[in-house]
mmCIF file of C-alpha atoms in Angstrom:
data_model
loop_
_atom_site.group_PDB
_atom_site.id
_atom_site.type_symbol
_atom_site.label_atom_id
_atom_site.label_comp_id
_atom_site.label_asym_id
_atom_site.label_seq_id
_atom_site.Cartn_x
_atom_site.Cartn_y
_atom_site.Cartn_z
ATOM 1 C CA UNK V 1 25.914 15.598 -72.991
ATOM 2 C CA UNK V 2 27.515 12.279 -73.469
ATOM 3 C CA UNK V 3 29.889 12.988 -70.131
ATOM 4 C CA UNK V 4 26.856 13.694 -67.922
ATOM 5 C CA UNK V 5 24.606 10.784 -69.281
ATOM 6 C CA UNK V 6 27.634 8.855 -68.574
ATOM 7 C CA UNK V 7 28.106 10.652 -64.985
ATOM 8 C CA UNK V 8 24.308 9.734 -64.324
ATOM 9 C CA UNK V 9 24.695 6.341 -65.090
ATOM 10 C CA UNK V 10 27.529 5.644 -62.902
ATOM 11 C CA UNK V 11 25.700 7.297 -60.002
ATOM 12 C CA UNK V 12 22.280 4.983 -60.387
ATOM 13 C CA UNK V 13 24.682 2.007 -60.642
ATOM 14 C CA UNK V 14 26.565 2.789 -57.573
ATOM 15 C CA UNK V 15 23.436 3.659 -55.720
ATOM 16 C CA UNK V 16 21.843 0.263 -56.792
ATOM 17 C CA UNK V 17 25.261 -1.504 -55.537
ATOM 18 C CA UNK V 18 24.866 0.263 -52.469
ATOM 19 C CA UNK V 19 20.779 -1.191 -52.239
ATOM 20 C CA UNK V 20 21.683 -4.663 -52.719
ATOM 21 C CA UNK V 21 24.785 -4.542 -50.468
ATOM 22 C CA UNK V 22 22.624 -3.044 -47.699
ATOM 23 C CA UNK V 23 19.774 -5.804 -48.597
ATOM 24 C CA UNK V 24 22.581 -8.499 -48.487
ATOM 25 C CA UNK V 25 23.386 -7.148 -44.735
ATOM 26 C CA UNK V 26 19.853 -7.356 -43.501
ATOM 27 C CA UNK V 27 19.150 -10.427 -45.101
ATOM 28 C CA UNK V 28 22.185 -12.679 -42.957
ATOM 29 C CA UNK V 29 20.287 -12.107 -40.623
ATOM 30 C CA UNK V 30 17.077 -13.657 -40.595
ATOM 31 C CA UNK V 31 15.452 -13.445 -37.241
ATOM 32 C CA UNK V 32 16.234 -12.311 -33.247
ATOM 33 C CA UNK V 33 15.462 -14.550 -30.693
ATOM 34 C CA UNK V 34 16.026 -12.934 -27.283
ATOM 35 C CA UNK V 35 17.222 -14.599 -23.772
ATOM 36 C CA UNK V 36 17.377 -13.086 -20.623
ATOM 37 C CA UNK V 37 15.821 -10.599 -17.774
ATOM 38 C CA UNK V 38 13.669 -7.294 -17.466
ATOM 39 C CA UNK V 39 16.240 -5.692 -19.476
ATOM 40 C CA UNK V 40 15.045 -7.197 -22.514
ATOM 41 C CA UNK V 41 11.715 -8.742 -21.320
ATOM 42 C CA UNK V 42 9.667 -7.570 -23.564
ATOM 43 C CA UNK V 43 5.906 -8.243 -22.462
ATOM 44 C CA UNK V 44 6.468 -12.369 -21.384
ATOM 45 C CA UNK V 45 5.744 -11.132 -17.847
ATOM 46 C CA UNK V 46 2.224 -9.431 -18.285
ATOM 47 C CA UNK V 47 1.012 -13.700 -18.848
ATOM 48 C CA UNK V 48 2.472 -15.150 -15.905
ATOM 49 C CA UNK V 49 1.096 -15.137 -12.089
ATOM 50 C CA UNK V 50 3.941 -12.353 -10.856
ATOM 51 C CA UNK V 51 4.147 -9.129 -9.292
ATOM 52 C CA UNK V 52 7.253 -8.380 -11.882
ATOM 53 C CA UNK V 53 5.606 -6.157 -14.157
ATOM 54 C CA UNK V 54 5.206 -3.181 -16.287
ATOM 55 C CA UNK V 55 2.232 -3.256 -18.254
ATOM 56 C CA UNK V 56 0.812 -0.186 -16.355
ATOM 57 C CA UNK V 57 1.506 3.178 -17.077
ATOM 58 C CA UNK V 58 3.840 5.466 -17.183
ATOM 59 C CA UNK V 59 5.765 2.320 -18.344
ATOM 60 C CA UNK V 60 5.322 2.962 -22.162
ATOM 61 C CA UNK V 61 4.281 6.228 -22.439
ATOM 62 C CA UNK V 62 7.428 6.715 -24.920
ATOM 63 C CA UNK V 63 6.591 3.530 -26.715
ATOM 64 C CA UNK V 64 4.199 3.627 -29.958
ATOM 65 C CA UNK V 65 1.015 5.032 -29.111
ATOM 66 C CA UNK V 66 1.998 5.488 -25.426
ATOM 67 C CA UNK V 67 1.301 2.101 -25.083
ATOM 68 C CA UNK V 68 2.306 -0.122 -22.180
ATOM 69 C CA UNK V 69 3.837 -3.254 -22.991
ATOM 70 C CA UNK V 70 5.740 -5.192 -20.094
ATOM 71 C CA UNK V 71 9.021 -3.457 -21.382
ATOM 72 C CA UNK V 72 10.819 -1.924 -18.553
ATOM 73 C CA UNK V 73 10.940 1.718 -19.692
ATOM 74 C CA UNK V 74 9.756 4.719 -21.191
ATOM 75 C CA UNK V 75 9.599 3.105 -24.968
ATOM 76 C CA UNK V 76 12.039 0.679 -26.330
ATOM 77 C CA UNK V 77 14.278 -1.655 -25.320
ATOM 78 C CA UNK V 78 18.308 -2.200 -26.445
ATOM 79 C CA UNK V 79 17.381 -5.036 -28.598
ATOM 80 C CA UNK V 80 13.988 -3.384 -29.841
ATOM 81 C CA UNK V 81 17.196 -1.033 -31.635
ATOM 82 C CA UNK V 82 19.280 -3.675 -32.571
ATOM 83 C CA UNK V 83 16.945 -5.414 -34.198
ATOM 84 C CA UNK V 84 16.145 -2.255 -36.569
ATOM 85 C CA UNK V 85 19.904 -1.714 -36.953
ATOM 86 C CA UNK V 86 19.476 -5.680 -38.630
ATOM 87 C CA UNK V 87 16.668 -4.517 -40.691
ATOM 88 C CA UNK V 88 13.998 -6.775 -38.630
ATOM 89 C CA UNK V 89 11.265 -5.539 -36.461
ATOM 90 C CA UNK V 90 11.784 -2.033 -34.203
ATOM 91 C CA UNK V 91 9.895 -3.954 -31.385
ATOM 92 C CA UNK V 92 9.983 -7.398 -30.775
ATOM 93 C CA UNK V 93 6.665 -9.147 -29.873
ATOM 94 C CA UNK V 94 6.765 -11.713 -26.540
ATOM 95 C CA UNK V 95 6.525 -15.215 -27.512
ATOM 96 C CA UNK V 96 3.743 -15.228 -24.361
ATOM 97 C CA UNK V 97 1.741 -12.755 -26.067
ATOM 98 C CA UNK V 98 -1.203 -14.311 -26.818
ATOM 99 C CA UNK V 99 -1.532 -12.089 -30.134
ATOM 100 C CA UNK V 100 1.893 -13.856 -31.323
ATOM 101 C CA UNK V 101 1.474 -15.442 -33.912
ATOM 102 C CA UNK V 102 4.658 -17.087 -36.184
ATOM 103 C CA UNK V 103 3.078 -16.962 -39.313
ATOM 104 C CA UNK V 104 2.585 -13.084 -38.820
ATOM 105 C CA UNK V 105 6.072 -12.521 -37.935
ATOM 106 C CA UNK V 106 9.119 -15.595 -37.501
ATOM 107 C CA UNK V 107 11.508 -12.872 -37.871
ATOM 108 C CA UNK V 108 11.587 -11.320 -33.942
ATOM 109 C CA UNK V 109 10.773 -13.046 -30.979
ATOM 110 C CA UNK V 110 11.456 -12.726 -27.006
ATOM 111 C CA UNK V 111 11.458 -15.138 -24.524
ATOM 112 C CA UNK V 112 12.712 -13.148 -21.855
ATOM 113 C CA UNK V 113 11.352 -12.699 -18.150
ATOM 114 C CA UNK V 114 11.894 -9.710 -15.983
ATOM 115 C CA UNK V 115 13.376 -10.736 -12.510
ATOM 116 C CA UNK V 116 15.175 -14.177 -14.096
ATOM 117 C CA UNK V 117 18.960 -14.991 -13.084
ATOM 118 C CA UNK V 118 20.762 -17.377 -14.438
ATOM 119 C CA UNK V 119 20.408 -19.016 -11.089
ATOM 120 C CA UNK V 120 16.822 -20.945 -10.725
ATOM 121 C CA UNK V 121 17.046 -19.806 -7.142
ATOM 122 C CA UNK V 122 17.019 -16.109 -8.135
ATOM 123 C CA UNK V 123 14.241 -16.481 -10.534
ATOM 124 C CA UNK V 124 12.072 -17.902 -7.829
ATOM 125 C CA UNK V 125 12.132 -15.003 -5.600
ATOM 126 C CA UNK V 126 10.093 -12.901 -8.274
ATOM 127 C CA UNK V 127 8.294 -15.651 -9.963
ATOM 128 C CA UNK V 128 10.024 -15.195 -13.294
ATOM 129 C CA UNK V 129 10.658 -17.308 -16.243
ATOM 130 C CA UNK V 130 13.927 -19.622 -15.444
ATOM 131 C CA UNK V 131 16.059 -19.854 -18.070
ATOM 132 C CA UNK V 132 15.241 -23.224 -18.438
ATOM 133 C CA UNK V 133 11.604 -22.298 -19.578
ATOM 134 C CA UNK V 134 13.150 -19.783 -22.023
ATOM 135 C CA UNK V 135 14.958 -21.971 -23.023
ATOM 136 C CA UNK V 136 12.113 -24.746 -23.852
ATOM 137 C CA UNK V 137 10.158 -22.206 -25.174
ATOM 138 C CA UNK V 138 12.515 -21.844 -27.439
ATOM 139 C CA UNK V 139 11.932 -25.288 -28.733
ATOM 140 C CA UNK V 140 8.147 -24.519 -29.018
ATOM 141 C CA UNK V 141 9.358 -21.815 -31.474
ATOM 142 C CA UNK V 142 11.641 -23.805 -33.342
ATOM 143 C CA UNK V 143 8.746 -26.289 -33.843
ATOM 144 C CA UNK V 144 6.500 -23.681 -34.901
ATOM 145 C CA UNK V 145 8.922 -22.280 -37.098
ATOM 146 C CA UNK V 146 9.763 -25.998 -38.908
ATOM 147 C CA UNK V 147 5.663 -26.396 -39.578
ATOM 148 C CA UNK V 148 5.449 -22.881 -41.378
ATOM 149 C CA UNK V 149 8.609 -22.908 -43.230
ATOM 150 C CA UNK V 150 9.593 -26.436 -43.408
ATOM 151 C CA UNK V 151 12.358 -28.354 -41.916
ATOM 152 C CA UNK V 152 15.295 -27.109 -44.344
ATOM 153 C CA UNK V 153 14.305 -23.025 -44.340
ATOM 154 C CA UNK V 154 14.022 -23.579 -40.496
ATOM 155 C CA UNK V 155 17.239 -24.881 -40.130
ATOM 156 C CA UNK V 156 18.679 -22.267 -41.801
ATOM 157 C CA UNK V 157 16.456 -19.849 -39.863
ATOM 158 C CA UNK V 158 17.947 -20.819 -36.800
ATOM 159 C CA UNK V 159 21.570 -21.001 -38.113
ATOM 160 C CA UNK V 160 21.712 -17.548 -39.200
ATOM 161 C CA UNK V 161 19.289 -16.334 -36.453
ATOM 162 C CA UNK V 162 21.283 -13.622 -34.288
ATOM 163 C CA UNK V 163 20.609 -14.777 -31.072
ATOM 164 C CA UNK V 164 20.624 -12.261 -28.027
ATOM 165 C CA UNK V 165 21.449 -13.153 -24.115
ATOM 166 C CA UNK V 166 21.079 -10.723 -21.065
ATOM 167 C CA UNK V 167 21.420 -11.651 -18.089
ATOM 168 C CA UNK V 168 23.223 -11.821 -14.312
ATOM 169 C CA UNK V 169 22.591 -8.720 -12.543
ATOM 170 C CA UNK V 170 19.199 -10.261 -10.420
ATOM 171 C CA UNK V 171 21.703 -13.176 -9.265
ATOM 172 C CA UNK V 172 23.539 -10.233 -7.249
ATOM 173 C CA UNK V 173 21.165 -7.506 -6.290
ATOM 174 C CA UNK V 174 18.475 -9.548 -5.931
ATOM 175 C CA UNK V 175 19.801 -12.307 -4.948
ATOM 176 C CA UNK V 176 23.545 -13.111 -3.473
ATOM 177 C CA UNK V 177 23.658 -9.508 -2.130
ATOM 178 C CA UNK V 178 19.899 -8.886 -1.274
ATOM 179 C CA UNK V 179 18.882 -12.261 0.473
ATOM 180 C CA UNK V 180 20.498 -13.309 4.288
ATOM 181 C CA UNK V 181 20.541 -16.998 4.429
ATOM 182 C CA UNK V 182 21.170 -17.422 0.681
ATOM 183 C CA UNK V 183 23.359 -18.823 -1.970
ATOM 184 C CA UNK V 184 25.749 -16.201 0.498
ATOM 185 C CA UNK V 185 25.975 -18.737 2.859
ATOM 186 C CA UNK V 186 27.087 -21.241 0.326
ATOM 187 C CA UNK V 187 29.632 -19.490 -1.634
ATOM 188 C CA UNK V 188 31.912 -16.371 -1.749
ATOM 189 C CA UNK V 189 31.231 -14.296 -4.587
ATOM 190 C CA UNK V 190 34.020 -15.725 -7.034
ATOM 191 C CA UNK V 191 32.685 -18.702 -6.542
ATOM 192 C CA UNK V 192 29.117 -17.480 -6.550
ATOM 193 C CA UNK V 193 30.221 -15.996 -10.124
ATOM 194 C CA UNK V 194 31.309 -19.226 -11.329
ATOM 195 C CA UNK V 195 28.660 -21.065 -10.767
ATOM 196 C CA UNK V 196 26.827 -18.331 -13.113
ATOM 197 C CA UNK V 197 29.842 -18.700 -15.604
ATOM 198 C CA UNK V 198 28.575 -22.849 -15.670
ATOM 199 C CA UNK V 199 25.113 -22.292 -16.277
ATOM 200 C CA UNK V 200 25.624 -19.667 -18.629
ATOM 201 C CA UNK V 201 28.051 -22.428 -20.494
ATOM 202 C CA UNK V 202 25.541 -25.047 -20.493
ATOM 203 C CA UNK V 203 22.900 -22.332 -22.114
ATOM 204 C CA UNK V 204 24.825 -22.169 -24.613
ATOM 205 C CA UNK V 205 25.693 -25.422 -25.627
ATOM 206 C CA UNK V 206 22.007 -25.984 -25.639
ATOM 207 C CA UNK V 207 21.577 -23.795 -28.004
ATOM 208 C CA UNK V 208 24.332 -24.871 -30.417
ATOM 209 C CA UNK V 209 22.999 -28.480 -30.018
ATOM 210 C CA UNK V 210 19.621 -27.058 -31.146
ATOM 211 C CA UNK V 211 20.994 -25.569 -34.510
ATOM 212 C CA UNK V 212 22.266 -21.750 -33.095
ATOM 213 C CA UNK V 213 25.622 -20.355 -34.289
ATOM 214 C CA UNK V 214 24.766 -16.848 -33.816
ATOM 215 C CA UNK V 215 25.278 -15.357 -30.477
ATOM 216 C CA UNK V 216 25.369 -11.666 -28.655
ATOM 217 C CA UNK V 217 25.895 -11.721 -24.861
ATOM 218 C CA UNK V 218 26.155 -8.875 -22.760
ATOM 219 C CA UNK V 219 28.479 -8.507 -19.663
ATOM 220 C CA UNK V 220 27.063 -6.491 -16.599
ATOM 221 C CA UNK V 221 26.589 -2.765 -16.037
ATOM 222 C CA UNK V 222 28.030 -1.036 -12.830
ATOM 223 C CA UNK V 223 24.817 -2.159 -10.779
ATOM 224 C CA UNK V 224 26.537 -0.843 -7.951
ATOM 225 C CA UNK V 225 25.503 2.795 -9.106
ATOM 226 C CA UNK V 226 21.832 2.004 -9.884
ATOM 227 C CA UNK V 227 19.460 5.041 -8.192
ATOM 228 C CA UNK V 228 18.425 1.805 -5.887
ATOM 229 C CA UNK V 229 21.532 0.424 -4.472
ATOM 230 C CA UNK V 230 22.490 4.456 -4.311
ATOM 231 C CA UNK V 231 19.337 4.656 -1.728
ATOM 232 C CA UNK V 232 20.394 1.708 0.157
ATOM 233 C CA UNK V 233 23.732 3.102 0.757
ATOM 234 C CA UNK V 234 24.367 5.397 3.428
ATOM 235 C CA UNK V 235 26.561 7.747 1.424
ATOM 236 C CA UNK V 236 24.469 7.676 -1.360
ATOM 237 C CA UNK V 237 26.685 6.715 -3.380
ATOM 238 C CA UNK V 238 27.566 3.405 -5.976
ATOM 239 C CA UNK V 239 28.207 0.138 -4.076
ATOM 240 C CA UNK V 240 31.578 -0.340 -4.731
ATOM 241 C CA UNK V 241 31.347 -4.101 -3.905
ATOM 242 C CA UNK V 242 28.639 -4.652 -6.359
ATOM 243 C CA UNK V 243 30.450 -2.993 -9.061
ATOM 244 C CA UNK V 244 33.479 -5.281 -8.396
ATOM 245 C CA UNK V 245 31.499 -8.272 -8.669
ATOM 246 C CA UNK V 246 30.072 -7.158 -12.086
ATOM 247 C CA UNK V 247 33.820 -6.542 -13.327
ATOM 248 C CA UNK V 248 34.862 -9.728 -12.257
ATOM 249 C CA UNK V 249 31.714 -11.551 -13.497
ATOM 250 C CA UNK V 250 32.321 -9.510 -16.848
ATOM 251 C CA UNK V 251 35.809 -10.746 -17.530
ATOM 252 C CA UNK V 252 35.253 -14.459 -16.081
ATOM 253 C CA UNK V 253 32.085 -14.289 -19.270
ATOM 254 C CA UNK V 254 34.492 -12.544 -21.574
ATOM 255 C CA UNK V 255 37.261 -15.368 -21.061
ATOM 256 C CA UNK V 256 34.197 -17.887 -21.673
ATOM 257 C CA UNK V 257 33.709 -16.390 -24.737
ATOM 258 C CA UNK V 258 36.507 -16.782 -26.107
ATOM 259 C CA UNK V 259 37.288 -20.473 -25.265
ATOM 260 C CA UNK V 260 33.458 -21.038 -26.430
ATOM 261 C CA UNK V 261 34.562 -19.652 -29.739
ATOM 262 C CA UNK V 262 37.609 -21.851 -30.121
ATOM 263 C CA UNK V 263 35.613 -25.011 -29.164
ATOM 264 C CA UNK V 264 32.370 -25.431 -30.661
ATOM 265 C CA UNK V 265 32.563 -25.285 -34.362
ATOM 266 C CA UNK V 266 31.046 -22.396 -36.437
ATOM 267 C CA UNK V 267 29.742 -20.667 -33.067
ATOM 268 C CA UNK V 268 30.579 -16.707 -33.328
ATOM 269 C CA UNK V 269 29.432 -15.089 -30.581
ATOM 270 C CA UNK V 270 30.001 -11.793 -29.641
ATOM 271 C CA UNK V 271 30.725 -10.050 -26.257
ATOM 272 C CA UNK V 272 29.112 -6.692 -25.418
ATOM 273 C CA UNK V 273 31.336 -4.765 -22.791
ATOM 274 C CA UNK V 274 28.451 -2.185 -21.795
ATOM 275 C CA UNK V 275 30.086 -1.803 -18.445
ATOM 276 C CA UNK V 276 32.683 1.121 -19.144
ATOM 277 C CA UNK V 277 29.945 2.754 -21.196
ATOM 278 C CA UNK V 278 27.318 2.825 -18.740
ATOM 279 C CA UNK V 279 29.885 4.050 -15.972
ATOM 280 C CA UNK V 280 31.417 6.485 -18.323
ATOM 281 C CA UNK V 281 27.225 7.992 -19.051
ATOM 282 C CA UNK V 282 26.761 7.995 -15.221
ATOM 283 C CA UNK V 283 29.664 9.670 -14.329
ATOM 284 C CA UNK V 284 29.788 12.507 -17.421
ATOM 285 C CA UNK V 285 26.087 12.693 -18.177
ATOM 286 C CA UNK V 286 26.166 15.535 -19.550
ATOM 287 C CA UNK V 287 28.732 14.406 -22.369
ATOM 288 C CA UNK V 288 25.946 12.325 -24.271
ATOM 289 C CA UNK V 289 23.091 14.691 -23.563
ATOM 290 C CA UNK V 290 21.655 13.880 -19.774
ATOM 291 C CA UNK V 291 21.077 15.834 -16.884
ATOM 292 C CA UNK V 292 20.542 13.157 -14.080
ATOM 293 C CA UNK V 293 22.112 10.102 -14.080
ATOM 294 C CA UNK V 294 22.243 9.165 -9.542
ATOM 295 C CA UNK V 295 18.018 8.818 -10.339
ATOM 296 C CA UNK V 296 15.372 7.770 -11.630
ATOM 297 C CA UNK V 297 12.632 10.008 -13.753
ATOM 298 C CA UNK V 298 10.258 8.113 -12.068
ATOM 299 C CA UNK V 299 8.652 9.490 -8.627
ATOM 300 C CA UNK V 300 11.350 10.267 -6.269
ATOM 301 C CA UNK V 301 13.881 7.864 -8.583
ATOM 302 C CA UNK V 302 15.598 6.701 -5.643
ATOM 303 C CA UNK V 303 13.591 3.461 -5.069
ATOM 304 C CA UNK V 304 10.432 3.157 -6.960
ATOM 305 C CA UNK V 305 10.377 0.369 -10.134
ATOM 306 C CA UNK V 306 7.383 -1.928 -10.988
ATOM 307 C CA UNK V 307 4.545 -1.666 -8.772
ATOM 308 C CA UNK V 308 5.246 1.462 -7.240
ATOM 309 C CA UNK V 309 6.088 3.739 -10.102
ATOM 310 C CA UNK V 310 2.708 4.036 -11.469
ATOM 311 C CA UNK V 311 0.562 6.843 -12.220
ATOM 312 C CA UNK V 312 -0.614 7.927 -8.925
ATOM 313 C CA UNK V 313 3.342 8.183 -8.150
ATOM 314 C CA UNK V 314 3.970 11.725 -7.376
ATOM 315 C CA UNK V 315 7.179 13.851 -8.785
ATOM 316 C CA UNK V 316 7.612 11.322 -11.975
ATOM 317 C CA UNK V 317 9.783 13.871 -14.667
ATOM 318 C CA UNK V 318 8.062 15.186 -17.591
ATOM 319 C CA UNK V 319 11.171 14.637 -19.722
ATOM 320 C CA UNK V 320 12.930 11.073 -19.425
ATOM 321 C CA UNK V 321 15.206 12.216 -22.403
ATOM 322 C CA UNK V 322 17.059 14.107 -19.382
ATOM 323 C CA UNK V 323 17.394 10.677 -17.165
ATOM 324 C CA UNK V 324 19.881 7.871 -17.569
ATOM 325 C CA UNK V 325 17.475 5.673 -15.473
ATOM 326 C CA UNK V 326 13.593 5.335 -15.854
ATOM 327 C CA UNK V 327 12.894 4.036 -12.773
ATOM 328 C CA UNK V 328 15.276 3.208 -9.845
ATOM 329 C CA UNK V 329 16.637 0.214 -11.568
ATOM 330 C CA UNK V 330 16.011 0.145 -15.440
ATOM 331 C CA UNK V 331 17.258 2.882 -18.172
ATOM 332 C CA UNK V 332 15.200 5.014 -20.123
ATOM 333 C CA UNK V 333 14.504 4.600 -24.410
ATOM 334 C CA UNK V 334 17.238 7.026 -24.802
ATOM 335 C CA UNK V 335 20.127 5.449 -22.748
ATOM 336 C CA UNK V 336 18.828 2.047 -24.149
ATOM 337 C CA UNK V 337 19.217 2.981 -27.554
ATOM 338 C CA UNK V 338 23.033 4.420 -26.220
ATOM 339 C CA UNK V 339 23.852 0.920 -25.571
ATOM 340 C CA UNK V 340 22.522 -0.773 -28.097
ATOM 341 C CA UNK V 341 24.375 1.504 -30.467
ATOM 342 C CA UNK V 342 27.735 0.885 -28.878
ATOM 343 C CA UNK V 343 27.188 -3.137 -28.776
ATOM 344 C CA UNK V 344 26.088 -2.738 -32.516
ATOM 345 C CA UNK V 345 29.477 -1.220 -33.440
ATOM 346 C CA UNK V 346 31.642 -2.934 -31.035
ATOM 347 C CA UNK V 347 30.813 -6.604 -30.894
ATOM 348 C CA UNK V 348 27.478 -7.546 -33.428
ATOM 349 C CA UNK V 349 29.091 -5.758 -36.347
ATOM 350 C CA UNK V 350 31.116 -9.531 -36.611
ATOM 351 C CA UNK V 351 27.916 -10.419 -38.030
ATOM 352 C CA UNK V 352 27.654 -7.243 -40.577
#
C-alpha cells in the first residue's frame, strides 16, 4: 500500500504545483485596458450622440442572454477572449457605461469607440471617440483606480496592466480611400501611413509616461476582402490596393515595434500579425470550420453593418457559426475568438 499512498501523494502535489503555477499566470496580469475602434468597442458608443452603433438587435443575439451591447457582432469580441485566456473578465464592461463602476470591477475596462482612426479627421466623419478622448479617459480611470486602491497598488495596477490597441483600418476605408477631397489630396498612401505610424508613436509614449509597460497591438486585416469593399468592386472581388496598404501599414507598425522596444525602458509590447490569418480563413474557410467567408450573415452580407442590419433586415443567416463576417464589415464570435487565439499564442504569450 505504501507505493500507492506514495503514488497518490505525488499526484495531489503535482496537481497543486500545477494550481499555483496557473494562479501565478493569471495573477501578472492584473487588469485589461482596451484602445481602439468597433473592433473592440465594446458598448462606449451606445452613450455618445452617433449613428455608429450596435446596441440593437441581432447585434448580440450570441452574447449572454442574447443581449445587445454596442459590440460589433454576434457575441464576443477578440479581447472579450483574451481577457478569459488571462483569467480576468469574459466580457469587458465600457468605461461609458453608466453601470461601470471601478469598485465592482478595476480588473477590465474599454475605452474604445467604433468608427475611431488614429487620425482625428477619420474619427470625425462618424462621430467617434478620438483617441485622444480614450486616451484621457484613461486618466479618469487611473484616478479612479488610485482612490480605491491607493496610490502604490495603482501603480502597480497599471504597470502590470496588459494593455490592448486596435486600430487603423477606418483611416483607409473610411477615410483616405472612401472620402474625395481628403487627407488623399494631401498625401500618397506611404505617406498617409506614416503619419498613422506618428500618432500611433506618440500613443504610446503617453501611455508609458502614464505608468504602462504592458502593450498588445494589432496590425491590419486584409480590409481589401471585407463583404463591403467586395460590393463596391466591380469584380466582386478583394481590393487589392487596400490590402497593400494594410501590408505596408502592418510592417511600417511592426518595425515601430521593435525600435519602441529597444528605446523606452521596461516597455514589452507585443505585435499581433492577424493579417495572414484572416486571409488564410477567407481564402480556405472551410479549413477552420466556415462555409462563407466573401459575406456577411447579416441580410444580404454584401453591404449592410450598423443601422441597416437590424431586425426588420430580411435574409440575416440563422447560423453565424457558418460566416467569417457578421455583418459586411465586422467578424462574427467565432472568427473573433480565431484571432484572439492566434494573437494569444503568437505575440501575448511574452507576457505568460
Amino acid at each position: 500500500m505504501l507505493p500507492q499512498i506514495q503514488c497518490m501523494q505525488l499526484i495531489v502535489l503535482s496537481l497543486t504545483l500545477l494550481l499555483l503555477q496557473s494562479t501565478q499566470i493569471r495573477a501578472g496580469i492584473p487588469a485589461i485596458l482596451v484602445f481602439g475602434d468597433s473592433t473592440v468597442d465594446s458598448g462606449n458608443n451606445n452613450c455618445i450622440p452617433t449613428i455608429t452603433k450596435s446596441n440593437f438587435p441581432p447585434y448580440g443575439r450570441d452574447f449572454y442572454d442574447r443581449k445587445p451591447t454596442g459590440r460589433f457582432s454576434n457575441g464576443r469580441l477578440s479581447t472579450d477572449f483574451i481577457s478569459e485566456a488571462f483569467g480576468l473578465l469574459p466580457a469587458i464592461p465600457a468605461f461609458l457605461d453608466p453601470q461601470y463602476r471601478i469598485e465592482h470591477n478595476y480588473s477590465a475596462v474599454c475605452f474604445a469607440s467604433a468608427g475611431s482612426g488614429f487620425d482625428d479627421e477619420t474619427t470625425k466623419i462618424q462621430s467617434a471617440i478620438p483617441l485622444s478622448q480614450q486616451l484621457e479617459y484613461y486618466k479618469q480611470y487611473q484616478g479612479k483606480l488610485m482612490l480605491f486602491q491607493g496610490e502604490t497598488k495603482a501603480e502597480e495596477t497599471i504597470r502590470e496592466a496588459l494593455h490592448i490597441l486596435s486600430l487603423g483600418t477606418n483611416d483607409f476605408i473610411a477615410h483616405y480611400f472612401a472620402i474625395p477631397g481628403g487627407r488623399s489630396l494631401e498625401y500618397n498612401v506611404s505617406e498617409y501611413e506614416d503619419l498613422l505610424i506618428g500618432i500611433a508613436e506618440c500613443f504610446i509614449r503617453d501611455i508609458y509616461n502614464l505608468g504602462a509597460r504592458k502593450l498588445g497591438i494589432t496590425g491590419l486585416a486584409p480590409f481589401g476582402c471585407l463583404p463591403l469593399e467586395r460590393t463596391t468592386n466591380l469584380i466582386l472581388k478583394c481590393k487589392e490596393e487596400l490590402n497593400v496598404a494594410a501590408r505596408d501599414f502592418n510592417a511600417k507598425l511592426q518595425n515601430l515595434v521593435n525600435r519602441i522596444n529597444l528605446e523606452l525602458d521596461g516597455m514589452m509590447i507585443a505585435f499581433g500579425d492577424v493579417y495572414d490569418l484572416v486571409n488564410d480563413v477567407i481564402q480556405n474557410p472551410s479549413s477552420y470550420g466556415f462555409d462563407v467567408s466573401v459575406l456577411g450573415c447579416c441580410g444580404t452580407g454584401s453591404f449592410e453593418f450598423g443601422l441597416t442590419c437590424n431586425n426588420f433586415t430580411p435574409g440575416t443567416c440563422p447560423n453565424a457559426d457558418k460566416y467569417v463576417f457578421w455583418d459586411a464589415v465586422h467578424p462574427t464570435q467565432k472568427m473573433y475568438g480565431i484571432v484572439a487565439d492566434h494573437f494569444v499564442k503568437t505575440g501575448l504569450n511574452i507576457f505568460l
